[in-house]
mmCIF file of C-alpha atoms and ligand atoms in Angstrom:
data_model
loop_
_atom_site.group_PDB
_atom_site.id
_atom_site.type_symbol
_atom_site.label_atom_id
_atom_site.label_comp_id
_atom_site.label_asym_id
_atom_site.label_seq_id
_atom_site.Cartn_x
_atom_site.Cartn_y
_atom_site.Cartn_z
ATOM 1 C CA MET A 156 -29.006 -19.687 8.499
ATOM 2 C CA VAL A 157 -28.213 -21.614 12.182
ATOM 3 C CA ASN A 158 -28.008 -24.538 11.008
ATOM 4 C CA GLU A 159 -25.432 -23.965 8.137
ATOM 5 C CA THR A 160 -22.447 -26.199 8.517
ATOM 6 C CA PHE A 161 -19.241 -24.961 8.913
ATOM 7 C CA THR A 162 -16.606 -26.035 5.642
ATOM 8 C CA SER A 163 -13.171 -25.006 5.227
ATOM 9 C CA ASN A 164 -15.304 -21.608 2.897
ATOM 10 C CA ILE A 165 -17.059 -19.956 5.654
ATOM 11 C CA SER A 166 -19.162 -17.180 4.366
ATOM 12 C CA LYS A 167 -18.425 -13.388 5.666
ATOM 13 C CA SER A 168 -22.350 -12.650 4.949
ATOM 14 C CA TRP A 169 -22.857 -15.582 7.323
ATOM 15 C CA MET A 170 -20.843 -14.175 9.855
ATOM 16 C CA ARG A 171 -22.723 -10.544 9.536
ATOM 17 C CA GLU A 172 -25.798 -12.282 10.316
ATOM 18 C CA ALA A 173 -25.673 -14.435 13.228
ATOM 19 C CA LEU A 174 -23.645 -11.316 14.559
ATOM 20 C CA THR A 175 -27.069 -8.987 14.617
ATOM 21 C CA ALA A 176 -29.455 -12.071 14.885
ATOM 22 C CA ARG A 177 -31.681 -10.771 17.514
ATOM 23 C CA GLY A 178 -34.739 -12.717 19.035
ATOM 24 C CA ASP A 179 -35.353 -16.217 17.744
ATOM 25 C CA GLU A 180 -32.488 -16.061 15.650
ATOM 26 C CA GLN A 181 -30.320 -14.876 18.518
ATOM 27 C CA ARG A 182 -31.289 -17.485 20.657
ATOM 28 C CA LYS A 183 -31.353 -19.995 18.380
ATOM 29 C CA LEU A 184 -27.899 -18.559 17.673
ATOM 30 C CA HIS A 185 -27.165 -18.995 20.932
ATOM 31 C CA GLN A 186 -28.378 -22.712 22.191
ATOM 32 C CA ARG A 187 -26.347 -24.023 19.114
ATOM 33 C CA ALA A 188 -23.364 -22.710 20.331
ATOM 34 C CA ALA A 189 -23.933 -24.216 23.591
ATOM 35 C CA ASP A 190 -24.851 -27.201 22.146
ATOM 36 C CA ILE A 191 -21.596 -27.194 20.624
ATOM 37 C CA ARG A 192 -19.890 -26.566 23.882
ATOM 38 C CA ASP A 193 -21.522 -28.931 25.334
ATOM 39 C CA LYS A 194 -20.865 -31.699 23.263
ATOM 40 C CA THR A 195 -16.882 -30.744 22.632
ATOM 41 C CA VAL A 196 -15.901 -29.576 25.645
ATOM 42 C CA SER A 197 -18.695 -30.463 28.746
ATOM 43 C CA ARG A 198 -20.939 -28.723 31.138
ATOM 44 C CA ALA A 199 -18.670 -27.966 33.219
ATOM 45 C CA VAL A 200 -16.928 -24.060 33.806
ATOM 46 C CA TYR A 201 -14.030 -23.496 34.599
ATOM 47 C CA PHE A 202 -11.865 -20.817 36.919
ATOM 48 C CA ARG A 203 -9.398 -18.876 36.765
ATOM 49 C CA GLY A 204 -8.636 -16.557 39.845
ATOM 50 C CA LEU A 205 -7.141 -13.123 38.609
ATOM 51 C CA ILE A 206 -5.051 -10.977 40.285
ATOM 52 C CA GLU A 207 -4.000 -7.890 38.984
ATOM 53 C CA PHE A 208 -0.108 -7.323 40.437
ATOM 54 C CA SER A 209 0.552 -4.083 39.867
ATOM 55 C CA ASN A 210 -1.044 -1.675 37.519
ATOM 56 C CA LYS A 211 1.794 0.688 36.761
ATOM 57 C CA CYS A 212 2.128 0.437 32.562
ATOM 58 C CA ILE A 213 4.461 2.244 30.259
ATOM 59 C CA ASN A 214 1.845 2.126 27.365
ATOM 60 C CA ASP A 215 -0.852 4.742 26.521
ATOM 61 C CA CYS A 216 -3.713 3.064 25.113
ATOM 62 C CA LEU A 217 -6.638 5.218 23.505
ATOM 63 C CA TYR A 218 -8.747 3.346 25.492
ATOM 64 C CA CYS A 219 -7.847 1.804 28.582
ATOM 65 C CA GLY A 220 -8.002 3.668 32.643
ATOM 66 C CA ILE A 221 -4.573 2.508 33.568
ATOM 67 C CA ARG A 222 -2.831 3.992 30.506
ATOM 68 C CA LYS A 223 0.298 5.834 31.590
ATOM 69 C CA SER A 224 -1.389 9.610 31.445
ATOM 70 C CA ASN A 225 -4.040 8.549 33.093
ATOM 71 C CA ASN A 226 -2.669 10.721 36.749
ATOM 72 C CA ALA A 227 -5.432 10.179 38.576
ATOM 73 C CA VAL A 228 -4.293 6.503 39.119
ATOM 74 C CA LYS A 229 -2.845 5.726 42.106
ATOM 75 C CA ARG A 230 0.593 3.196 41.080
ATOM 76 C CA TYR A 231 0.912 -0.076 42.866
ATOM 77 C CA MET A 232 2.680 -2.872 42.588
ATOM 78 C CA MET A 233 1.428 -6.262 45.031
ATOM 79 C CA ASP A 234 4.927 -7.658 46.598
ATOM 80 C CA LYS A 235 6.052 -11.378 46.300
ATOM 81 C CA GLU A 236 4.276 -12.155 49.685
ATOM 82 C CA GLU A 237 0.697 -10.466 49.148
ATOM 83 C CA ILE A 238 0.935 -12.074 45.666
ATOM 84 C CA LEU A 239 1.399 -15.976 47.274
ATOM 85 C CA ASP A 240 -1.759 -15.243 49.792
ATOM 86 C CA ALA A 241 -3.823 -14.147 46.682
ATOM 87 C CA VAL A 242 -2.870 -17.801 44.818
ATOM 88 C CA GLU A 243 -2.870 -19.722 48.213
ATOM 89 C CA PHE A 244 -6.340 -18.070 47.530
ATOM 90 C CA CYS A 245 -7.224 -19.985 44.884
ATOM 91 C CA GLU A 246 -6.126 -22.851 46.353
ATOM 92 C CA ARG A 247 -8.168 -22.879 48.901
ATOM 93 C CA ALA A 248 -10.954 -22.204 46.805
ATOM 94 C CA GLY A 249 -9.908 -24.845 44.216
ATOM 95 C CA TYR A 250 -9.363 -22.146 41.405
ATOM 96 C CA GLY A 251 -7.611 -24.487 38.065
ATOM 97 C CA SER A 252 -5.786 -21.416 37.072
ATOM 98 C CA VAL A 253 -4.258 -18.115 38.102
ATOM 99 C CA VAL A 254 -3.882 -15.626 35.917
ATOM 100 C CA LEU A 255 -1.266 -12.585 37.293
ATOM 101 C CA GLN A 256 -2.307 -9.796 35.073
ATOM 102 C CA SER A 257 -0.435 -6.349 34.953
ATOM 103 C CA GLY A 258 0.551 -3.102 33.423
ATOM 104 C CA GLU A 259 2.719 -3.097 31.254
ATOM 105 C CA GLN A 260 6.534 -3.096 32.303
ATOM 106 C CA LYS A 261 9.954 -4.370 30.211
ATOM 107 C CA ASN A 262 12.560 -3.630 32.565
ATOM 108 C CA LYS A 263 14.451 -7.046 34.214
ATOM 109 C CA LYS A 264 13.241 -5.965 37.428
ATOM 110 C CA PHE A 265 10.104 -6.795 36.765
ATOM 111 C CA THR A 266 10.357 -9.249 34.525
ATOM 112 C CA GLY A 267 12.672 -11.141 36.810
ATOM 113 C CA LEU A 268 10.324 -10.983 39.763
ATOM 114 C CA ILE A 269 8.014 -11.814 37.542
ATOM 115 C CA SER A 270 10.061 -15.814 36.737
ATOM 116 C CA SER A 271 11.201 -15.910 39.999
ATOM 117 C CA ILE A 272 6.853 -15.179 41.460
ATOM 118 C CA VAL A 273 5.543 -18.307 39.313
ATOM 119 C CA GLY A 274 9.049 -20.377 40.681
ATOM 120 C CA ASP A 275 7.139 -20.079 43.376
ATOM 121 C CA ILE A 276 3.773 -20.396 43.039
ATOM 122 C CA LYS A 277 5.243 -23.677 41.111
ATOM 123 C CA LYS A 278 6.543 -25.241 45.059
ATOM 124 C CA LYS A 279 4.761 -24.054 46.770
ATOM 125 C CA PHE A 280 2.003 -24.354 45.076
ATOM 126 C CA PRO A 281 2.189 -27.528 42.130
ATOM 127 C CA LYS A 282 -1.288 -29.021 41.388
ATOM 128 C CA ILE A 283 -1.753 -24.413 40.047
ATOM 129 C CA SER A 284 -1.377 -23.636 36.299
ATOM 130 C CA ILE A 285 -0.033 -20.190 35.695
ATOM 131 C CA THR A 286 -1.082 -18.620 33.463
ATOM 132 C CA LEU A 287 0.712 -14.479 32.258
ATOM 133 C CA CYS A 288 -1.035 -11.928 30.814
ATOM 134 C CA VAL A 289 1.646 -8.963 31.534
ATOM 135 C CA GLY A 290 1.232 -7.300 27.718
ATOM 136 C CA GLU A 291 3.868 -7.494 24.723
ATOM 137 C CA GLN A 292 8.359 -8.589 25.771
ATOM 138 C CA GLU A 293 10.925 -9.843 23.414
ATOM 139 C CA LYS A 294 10.808 -13.961 23.278
ATOM 140 C CA SER A 295 14.062 -14.660 25.390
ATOM 141 C CA VAL A 296 11.622 -12.753 27.944
ATOM 142 C CA TYR A 297 8.802 -15.164 27.352
ATOM 143 C CA GLN A 298 10.830 -18.460 27.663
ATOM 144 C CA GLU A 299 12.066 -17.662 30.618
ATOM 145 C CA PHE A 300 8.903 -17.056 31.414
ATOM 146 C CA PHE A 301 7.961 -20.155 30.161
ATOM 147 C CA ASP A 302 11.080 -22.372 32.009
ATOM 148 C CA SER A 303 9.826 -20.562 35.015
ATOM 149 C CA GLY A 304 7.175 -22.856 34.739
ATOM 150 C CA ALA A 305 4.122 -20.209 33.494
ATOM 151 C CA GLU A 306 2.194 -22.402 31.473
ATOM 152 C CA ARG A 307 -0.473 -20.744 29.627
ATOM 153 C CA TYR A 308 0.006 -16.640 27.852
ATOM 154 C CA LEU A 309 -3.143 -13.991 27.581
ATOM 155 C CA LEU A 310 -2.212 -11.161 24.893
ATOM 156 C CA ARG A 311 -5.289 -9.959 23.186
ATOM 157 C CA ILE A 312 -4.965 -8.815 19.677
ATOM 158 C CA GLU A 313 -7.144 -6.387 20.171
ATOM 159 C CA THR A 314 -8.205 -6.322 16.950
ATOM 160 C CA SER A 315 -7.298 -8.733 13.733
ATOM 161 C CA ASN A 316 -7.219 -4.683 11.164
ATOM 162 C CA ALA A 317 -4.038 -3.735 11.553
ATOM 163 C CA GLU A 318 -5.871 -0.114 10.293
ATOM 164 C CA HIS A 319 -7.968 -0.352 13.435
ATOM 165 C CA TYR A 320 -4.986 -1.127 15.580
ATOM 166 C CA LYS A 321 -3.703 2.611 15.074
ATOM 167 C CA LYS A 322 -7.039 3.879 16.314
ATOM 168 C CA LEU A 323 -6.933 2.555 18.978
ATOM 169 C CA HIS A 324 -3.037 3.024 20.519
ATOM 170 C CA PRO A 325 -0.738 5.612 20.606
ATOM 171 C CA LYS A 326 2.231 4.882 17.318
ATOM 172 C CA GLU A 327 4.973 3.656 19.395
ATOM 173 C CA MET A 328 2.001 0.739 18.950
ATOM 174 C CA SER A 329 1.826 -1.670 16.410
ATOM 175 C CA PHE A 330 0.202 -5.156 15.101
ATOM 176 C CA SER A 331 2.866 -6.266 13.622
ATOM 177 C CA GLU A 332 5.007 -6.396 16.805
ATOM 178 C CA ARG A 333 1.877 -7.761 18.737
ATOM 179 C CA TYR A 334 1.181 -10.333 16.235
ATOM 180 C CA ARG A 335 5.055 -10.912 16.149
ATOM 181 C CA CYS A 336 4.565 -11.886 20.267
ATOM 182 C CA LEU A 337 1.646 -14.279 19.591
ATOM 183 C CA ASN A 338 3.638 -15.714 17.331
ATOM 184 C CA ASP A 339 6.691 -16.031 19.712
ATOM 185 C CA LEU A 340 4.012 -17.276 22.560
ATOM 186 C CA LYS A 341 3.212 -20.301 20.178
ATOM 187 C CA ASN A 342 6.313 -21.100 18.947
ATOM 188 C CA ILE A 343 7.114 -21.641 22.921
ATOM 189 C CA GLY A 344 5.030 -24.207 23.880
ATOM 190 C CA PHE A 345 2.140 -21.985 25.715
ATOM 191 C CA GLN A 346 -1.680 -22.382 25.498
ATOM 192 C CA VAL A 347 -2.158 -18.974 24.241
ATOM 193 C CA GLY A 348 -5.217 -16.891 24.783
ATOM 194 C CA THR A 349 -6.334 -13.939 22.749
ATOM 195 C CA GLY A 350 -9.533 -11.666 22.142
ATOM 196 C CA VAL A 351 -10.542 -8.523 21.164
ATOM 197 C CA MET A 352 -12.892 -5.619 22.337
ATOM 198 C CA VAL A 353 -16.393 -6.380 21.680
ATOM 199 C CA ASN A 354 -18.181 -2.678 19.357
ATOM 200 C CA ALA A 355 -14.567 -0.686 19.979
ATOM 201 C CA PRO A 356 -15.136 2.915 18.207
ATOM 202 C CA SER A 357 -14.253 2.163 14.453
ATOM 203 C CA GLN A 358 -15.164 -1.551 14.729
ATOM 204 C CA THR A 359 -17.186 -3.104 12.418
ATOM 205 C CA LEU A 360 -18.979 -6.065 12.047
ATOM 206 C CA ASP A 361 -16.718 -7.294 8.876
ATOM 207 C CA MET A 362 -13.558 -6.626 11.160
ATOM 208 C CA LEU A 363 -15.271 -8.708 14.264
ATOM 209 C CA ALA A 364 -16.072 -11.484 11.456
ATOM 210 C CA GLU A 365 -13.082 -10.909 10.411
ATOM 211 C CA ASP A 366 -11.487 -11.389 13.690
ATOM 212 C CA ILE A 367 -12.479 -14.968 14.304
ATOM 213 C CA LEU A 368 -11.129 -15.787 11.391
ATOM 214 C CA PHE A 369 -7.665 -14.354 12.547
ATOM 215 C CA PHE A 370 -8.286 -16.475 15.961
ATOM 216 C CA ARG A 371 -8.818 -19.858 13.461
ATOM 217 C CA GLU A 372 -5.595 -18.603 11.751
ATOM 218 C CA ILE A 373 -3.447 -18.470 14.411
ATOM 219 C CA ASP A 374 -4.414 -21.500 16.248
ATOM 220 C CA ALA A 375 -5.605 -19.922 19.520
ATOM 221 C CA ASP A 376 -6.199 -21.814 22.797
ATOM 222 C CA MET A 377 -8.146 -19.864 24.481
ATOM 223 C CA ILE A 378 -10.186 -16.949 23.286
ATOM 224 C CA GLY A 379 -11.003 -14.157 26.363
ATOM 225 C CA MET A 380 -13.795 -11.396 24.989
ATOM 226 C CA GLY A 381 -15.183 -8.417 26.721
ATOM 227 C CA PRO A 382 -17.414 -5.750 25.483
ATOM 228 C CA TYR A 383 -14.634 -2.064 24.909
ATOM 229 C CA ILE A 384 -16.407 0.515 28.341
ATOM 230 C CA PRO A 385 -15.677 3.975 27.738
ATOM 231 C CA HIS A 386 -13.899 5.058 30.738
ATOM 232 C CA SER A 387 -13.789 8.617 31.656
ATOM 233 C CA LYS A 388 -9.887 9.387 31.513
ATOM 234 C CA THR A 389 -8.984 8.098 27.655
ATOM 235 C CA PRO A 390 -8.740 10.183 25.102
ATOM 236 C CA LEU A 391 -11.368 7.549 23.169
ATOM 237 C CA TYR A 392 -14.266 8.622 25.861
ATOM 238 C CA ILE A 393 -17.731 9.086 24.688
ATOM 239 C CA THR A 394 -20.531 9.339 27.278
ATOM 240 C CA ILE A 395 -23.517 7.091 26.389
ATOM 241 C CA ILE A 396 -23.129 3.843 24.497
ATOM 242 C CA ASN A 397 -25.741 1.413 23.716
ATOM 243 C CA LYS A 398 -25.478 -0.685 26.563
ATOM 244 C CA THR A 399 -27.937 -3.313 24.726
ATOM 245 C CA GLU A 400 -26.668 -3.893 21.596
ATOM 246 C CA SER A 401 -22.838 -3.949 22.390
ATOM 247 C CA LEU A 402 -23.905 -7.145 25.165
ATOM 248 C CA ASN A 403 -26.028 -9.087 22.468
ATOM 249 C CA LEU A 404 -23.427 -8.031 20.209
ATOM 250 C CA THR A 405 -20.078 -9.633 22.430
ATOM 251 C CA LEU A 406 -22.805 -12.351 23.422
ATOM 252 C CA ASN A 407 -22.846 -13.306 19.614
ATOM 253 C CA MET A 408 -18.947 -13.293 18.691
ATOM 254 C CA ILE A 409 -18.838 -15.693 22.306
ATOM 255 C CA ALA A 410 -21.512 -17.918 19.831
ATOM 256 C CA LEU A 411 -19.615 -17.463 16.984
ATOM 257 C CA THR A 412 -16.687 -18.086 17.880
ATOM 258 C CA ARG A 413 -17.296 -21.580 20.057
ATOM 259 C CA ILE A 414 -19.407 -22.480 17.124
ATOM 260 C CA MET A 415 -16.656 -21.945 14.727
ATOM 261 C CA MET A 416 -13.489 -22.726 17.801
ATOM 262 C CA PRO A 417 -15.694 -25.349 19.479
ATOM 263 C CA ASP A 418 -12.657 -27.072 21.289
ATOM 264 C CA VAL A 419 -11.362 -23.754 22.273
ATOM 265 C CA ASN A 420 -11.757 -22.439 26.050
ATOM 266 C CA ILE A 421 -13.492 -18.582 26.043
ATOM 267 C CA ALA A 422 -13.741 -16.885 28.796
ATOM 268 C CA ALA A 423 -17.243 -15.336 30.425
ATOM 269 C CA THR A 424 -15.661 -12.152 30.837
ATOM 270 C CA THR A 425 -16.101 -9.926 33.638
ATOM 271 C CA ALA A 426 -16.468 -6.873 31.413
ATOM 272 C CA LEU A 427 -20.011 -8.417 31.121
ATOM 273 C CA GLN A 428 -21.543 -7.882 33.606
ATOM 274 C CA ALA A 429 -20.789 -4.463 33.728
ATOM 275 C CA LEU A 430 -23.439 -4.097 31.008
ATOM 276 C CA HIS A 431 -26.598 -6.545 32.867
ATOM 277 C CA PRO A 432 -26.455 -7.604 36.510
ATOM 278 C CA LYS A 433 -26.356 -11.351 34.817
ATOM 279 C CA GLY A 434 -24.166 -10.838 31.835
ATOM 280 C CA ARG A 435 -21.688 -12.973 32.974
ATOM 281 C CA GLU A 436 -24.689 -16.002 33.327
ATOM 282 C CA LEU A 437 -25.351 -14.930 30.020
ATOM 283 C CA GLY A 438 -22.021 -15.434 28.830
ATOM 284 C CA LEU A 439 -21.395 -18.482 29.786
ATOM 285 C CA LEU A 440 -24.928 -19.605 28.349
ATOM 286 C CA SER A 441 -24.167 -18.467 24.501
ATOM 287 C CA GLY A 442 -20.944 -21.509 24.701
ATOM 288 C CA ALA A 443 -18.487 -19.815 26.803
ATOM 289 C CA ASN A 444 -16.624 -22.777 29.366
ATOM 290 C CA VAL A 445 -14.753 -20.139 31.874
ATOM 291 C CA ILE A 446 -15.131 -17.583 34.225
ATOM 292 C CA MET A 447 -12.162 -15.246 36.092
ATOM 293 C CA PRO A 448 -12.901 -14.557 39.833
ATOM 294 C CA LEU A 449 -11.413 -11.901 41.379
ATOM 295 C CA VAL A 450 -9.185 -13.027 43.315
ATOM 296 C CA THR A 451 -7.210 -9.496 43.193
ATOM 297 C CA PRO A 452 -6.384 -7.807 47.237
ATOM 298 C CA ILE A 453 -10.343 -5.545 48.319
ATOM 299 C CA HIS A 454 -7.853 -1.780 48.976
ATOM 300 C CA TYR A 455 -6.019 -3.099 44.823
ATOM 301 C CA ARG A 456 -8.614 -2.856 43.086
ATOM 302 C CA ASN A 457 -9.355 0.578 42.899
ATOM 303 C CA ASN A 458 -6.864 1.618 41.220
ATOM 304 C CA TYR A 459 -7.444 -1.830 38.740
ATOM 305 C CA VAL A 460 -9.956 0.100 37.088
ATOM 306 C CA LEU A 461 -9.705 -0.308 33.019
ATOM 307 C CA TYR A 462 -13.276 1.037 32.149
ATOM 308 C CA ASP A 463 -16.021 2.837 34.009
ATOM 309 C CA ASP A 464 -18.257 0.813 36.251
ATOM 310 C CA LYS A 465 -15.576 -2.045 36.817
ATOM 311 C CA PRO A 466 -17.910 -4.789 38.361
ATOM 312 C CA CYS A 467 -16.874 -6.728 42.024
ATOM 313 C CA ARG A 468 -15.165 -3.873 43.232
ATOM 314 C CA ASN A 469 -16.261 -3.673 46.325
ATOM 315 C CA GLU A 470 -16.546 -7.985 47.559
ATOM 316 C CA SER A 471 -13.590 -9.954 47.866
ATOM 317 C CA SER A 472 -12.425 -12.794 47.062
ATOM 318 C CA LEU A 473 -14.486 -15.419 49.220
ATOM 319 C CA GLN A 474 -17.842 -13.378 48.532
ATOM 320 C CA CYS A 475 -16.795 -13.807 44.587
ATOM 321 C CA ALA A 476 -15.690 -17.431 45.348
ATOM 322 C CA ASN A 477 -19.588 -17.610 45.922
ATOM 323 C CA CYS A 478 -21.274 -15.538 44.267
ATOM 324 C CA VAL A 479 -19.478 -17.177 41.014
ATOM 325 C CA THR A 480 -20.675 -20.574 41.857
ATOM 326 C CA GLU A 481 -24.000 -20.096 43.045
ATOM 327 C CA ARG A 482 -24.498 -18.102 39.532
ATOM 328 C CA ILE A 483 -22.407 -21.289 37.653
ATOM 329 C CA TYR A 484 -25.597 -23.769 39.300
ATOM 330 C CA ALA A 485 -28.148 -21.595 38.840
ATOM 331 C CA ILE A 486 -27.994 -22.021 34.913
ATOM 332 C CA ASP A 487 -27.692 -25.423 35.175
ATOM 333 C CA LEU A 488 -23.437 -25.345 34.458
ATOM 334 C CA VAL A 489 -20.961 -27.638 36.364
ATOM 335 C CA PRO A 490 -18.380 -25.389 38.198
ATOM 336 C CA LYS A 491 -15.752 -27.630 38.114
ATOM 337 C CA HIS A 492 -12.944 -26.988 40.976
ATOM 338 C CA ARG A 493 -9.287 -28.787 41.616
ATOM 339 C CA VAL A 494 -9.122 -29.446 37.745
ATOM 340 C CA THR A 495 -6.663 -27.068 36.017
ATOM 341 C CA GLY A 496 -8.900 -26.909 32.314
ATOM 342 C CA ASP A 497 -6.242 -27.428 30.216
ATOM 343 C CA SER A 498 -7.919 -26.147 26.667
ATOM 344 C CA LEU A 499 -9.072 -28.974 24.593
ATOM 345 C CA HIS A 500 -7.701 -27.312 21.700
ATOM 346 C CA TYR A 501 -4.379 -26.888 22.990
ATOM 347 C CA ILE A 502 -4.632 -31.090 23.283
ATOM 348 C CA ASN A 503 -6.071 -31.692 20.492
ATOM 349 C CA ARG A 504 -2.835 -29.338 19.094
ATOM 350 C CA ILE A 505 0.184 -31.152 20.582
ATOM 351 C CA THR A 506 -1.395 -34.148 20.083
ATOM 352 C CA SER A 507 -1.958 -34.106 17.138
ATOM 353 C CA HIS A 508 1.090 -34.094 13.820
ATOM 354 C CA HIS A 509 -0.071 -31.271 12.454
ATOM 355 C CA VAL A 510 1.028 -29.053 15.127
ATOM 356 C CA ASN A 511 2.152 -25.430 14.725
ATOM 357 C CA GLU A 512 1.479 -26.516 10.780
ATOM 358 C CA GLY A 513 0.764 -23.722 8.356
ATOM 359 C CA LYS A 514 -1.644 -21.603 10.722
ATOM 360 C CA GLY A 515 0.306 -18.034 10.054
ATOM 361 C CA VAL A 516 3.640 -18.873 12.809
ATOM 362 C CA ASP A 517 6.644 -19.565 12.270
ATOM 363 C CA ASN A 518 8.537 -22.486 12.789
ATOM 364 C CA ASP A 519 11.910 -21.164 14.244
ATOM 365 C CA SER A 520 11.728 -22.541 18.011
HETATM 366 N N1 LIG B 1559 -1.278 -5.014 30.236
HETATM 367 C C1 LIG B 1559 -1.348 -6.603 29.363
HETATM 368 C C2 LIG B 1559 -3.115 -6.755 30.362
HETATM 369 C C3 LIG B 1559 -3.999 -5.008 30.145
HETATM 370 S S1 LIG B 1559 -5.576 -4.930 30.649
HETATM 371 C C4 LIG B 1559 -1.749 -6.845 28.399
HETATM 372 O O1 LIG B 1559 -1.197 -5.958 27.536
HETATM 373 O O2 LIG B 1559 -1.981 -7.927 28.239
HETATM 374 C C5 LIG B 1559 -6.710 -6.715 29.995
HETATM 375 C C6 LIG B 1559 -7.730 -6.384 28.790
HETATM 376 O O3 LIG B 1559 -9.165 -5.445 29.589
HETATM 377 C C7 LIG B 1559 -6.982 -5.240 27.499
HETATM 378 O O4 LIG B 1559 -6.379 -6.932 26.563
HETATM 379 C C8 LIG B 1559 -8.263 -4.544 26.393
HETATM 380 O O5 LIG B 1559 -8.810 -5.472 25.727
HETATM 381 C C9 LIG B 1559 -9.093 -4.607 28.203
HETATM 382 N N2 LIG B 1559 -9.356 -3.100 28.435
HETATM 383 C C10 LIG B 1559 -8.643 -1.775 28.581
HETATM 384 N N3 LIG B 1559 -8.934 -1.442 29.139
HETATM 385 C C11 LIG B 1559 -10.850 -1.223 27.904
HETATM 386 C C12 LIG B 1559 -11.556 -0.908 27.771
HETATM 387 N N4 LIG B 1559 -11.927 0.542 28.149
HETATM 388 N N5 LIG B 1559 -12.969 -1.538 28.104
HETATM 389 C C13 LIG B 1559 -13.291 -3.230 27.544
HETATM 390 N N6 LIG B 1559 -11.842 -3.997 27.789
HETATM 391 C C14 LIG B 1559 -10.769 -3.151 28.251
#
């Protein structure tokens, strides 16, 4: 099964089989993905320092611990100096990129502040690449972020099935709007990252297979996928999850994505570690090549809890830096400091003559 080569007609049943692989078949699948990673994007693992700079959010996603209806959360917004200090830490630690992530706000004060912080980071730390993850915004706002110096943007589609999307989100939110955002980001020129939650409520194997086809269709440069983990203060909370199943499914999604999209950057997400003490290493061994150590100041971390049992909450940024580097050495991969680690897919995309050809992107920019 795992030796089948991909041509333009990928069979969904093959994908389903890969997603459910266990035992020997699963080991072969992960090995094949790791081999493709090694040959295509090398054994280097890139670092992105994750700064969760605000948990204020206007959205009420049914799965998310910082949804606006969760009154138990103490809301915060880091100020510019705190953010710049965290970026300085990233520079000292040798992280090639910082990810500024937050809950969603659309007001001008918020988006203007982000642009100004991006500009300041670019001036003070020109070698660090800036990744934003601040939700759905107007195209003009994305353009402003880009013009200020942000190079990358992460916006998970969460699920590529519009009906499923409705089951995970309040009625004010829509799949088509999120899709519009991804198109706009692409057309502006960002390196675009997307992804889904794996083993989310009402999700089927076919949906997961279609998610990967969706990543290819929109020509994503970066992929971040983590297991869905229930949060007790959300409507989708359930008390029991099968951690092993969730872990296996997420690892198989990572492996299959690597096999089908060899040159993209794929993150071994922190959520994997909520399911298994070596969750992130397992993600890397299944084909991922990016790791996102937390750089959020420790006193904010307990207020940025998207899912229960979020790991690394009580470790300082320095402890996280040392911990991830050791974990990478332990599995015989190469921690790669002081390089931005652009997605090879993005580099190939912008240097090829086929930029944005088809792929569901409006060439209106
Ligand atoms: N507001 C930003 C950041 C969202 S948080 C944005 O919209 O992009 C980043 C990611 O955390 C989300 O995209 C979602 O996939 C993930 N997440 C949220 N709640 C989760 C949960 N209960 N389990 C697993 N992942 C979750």
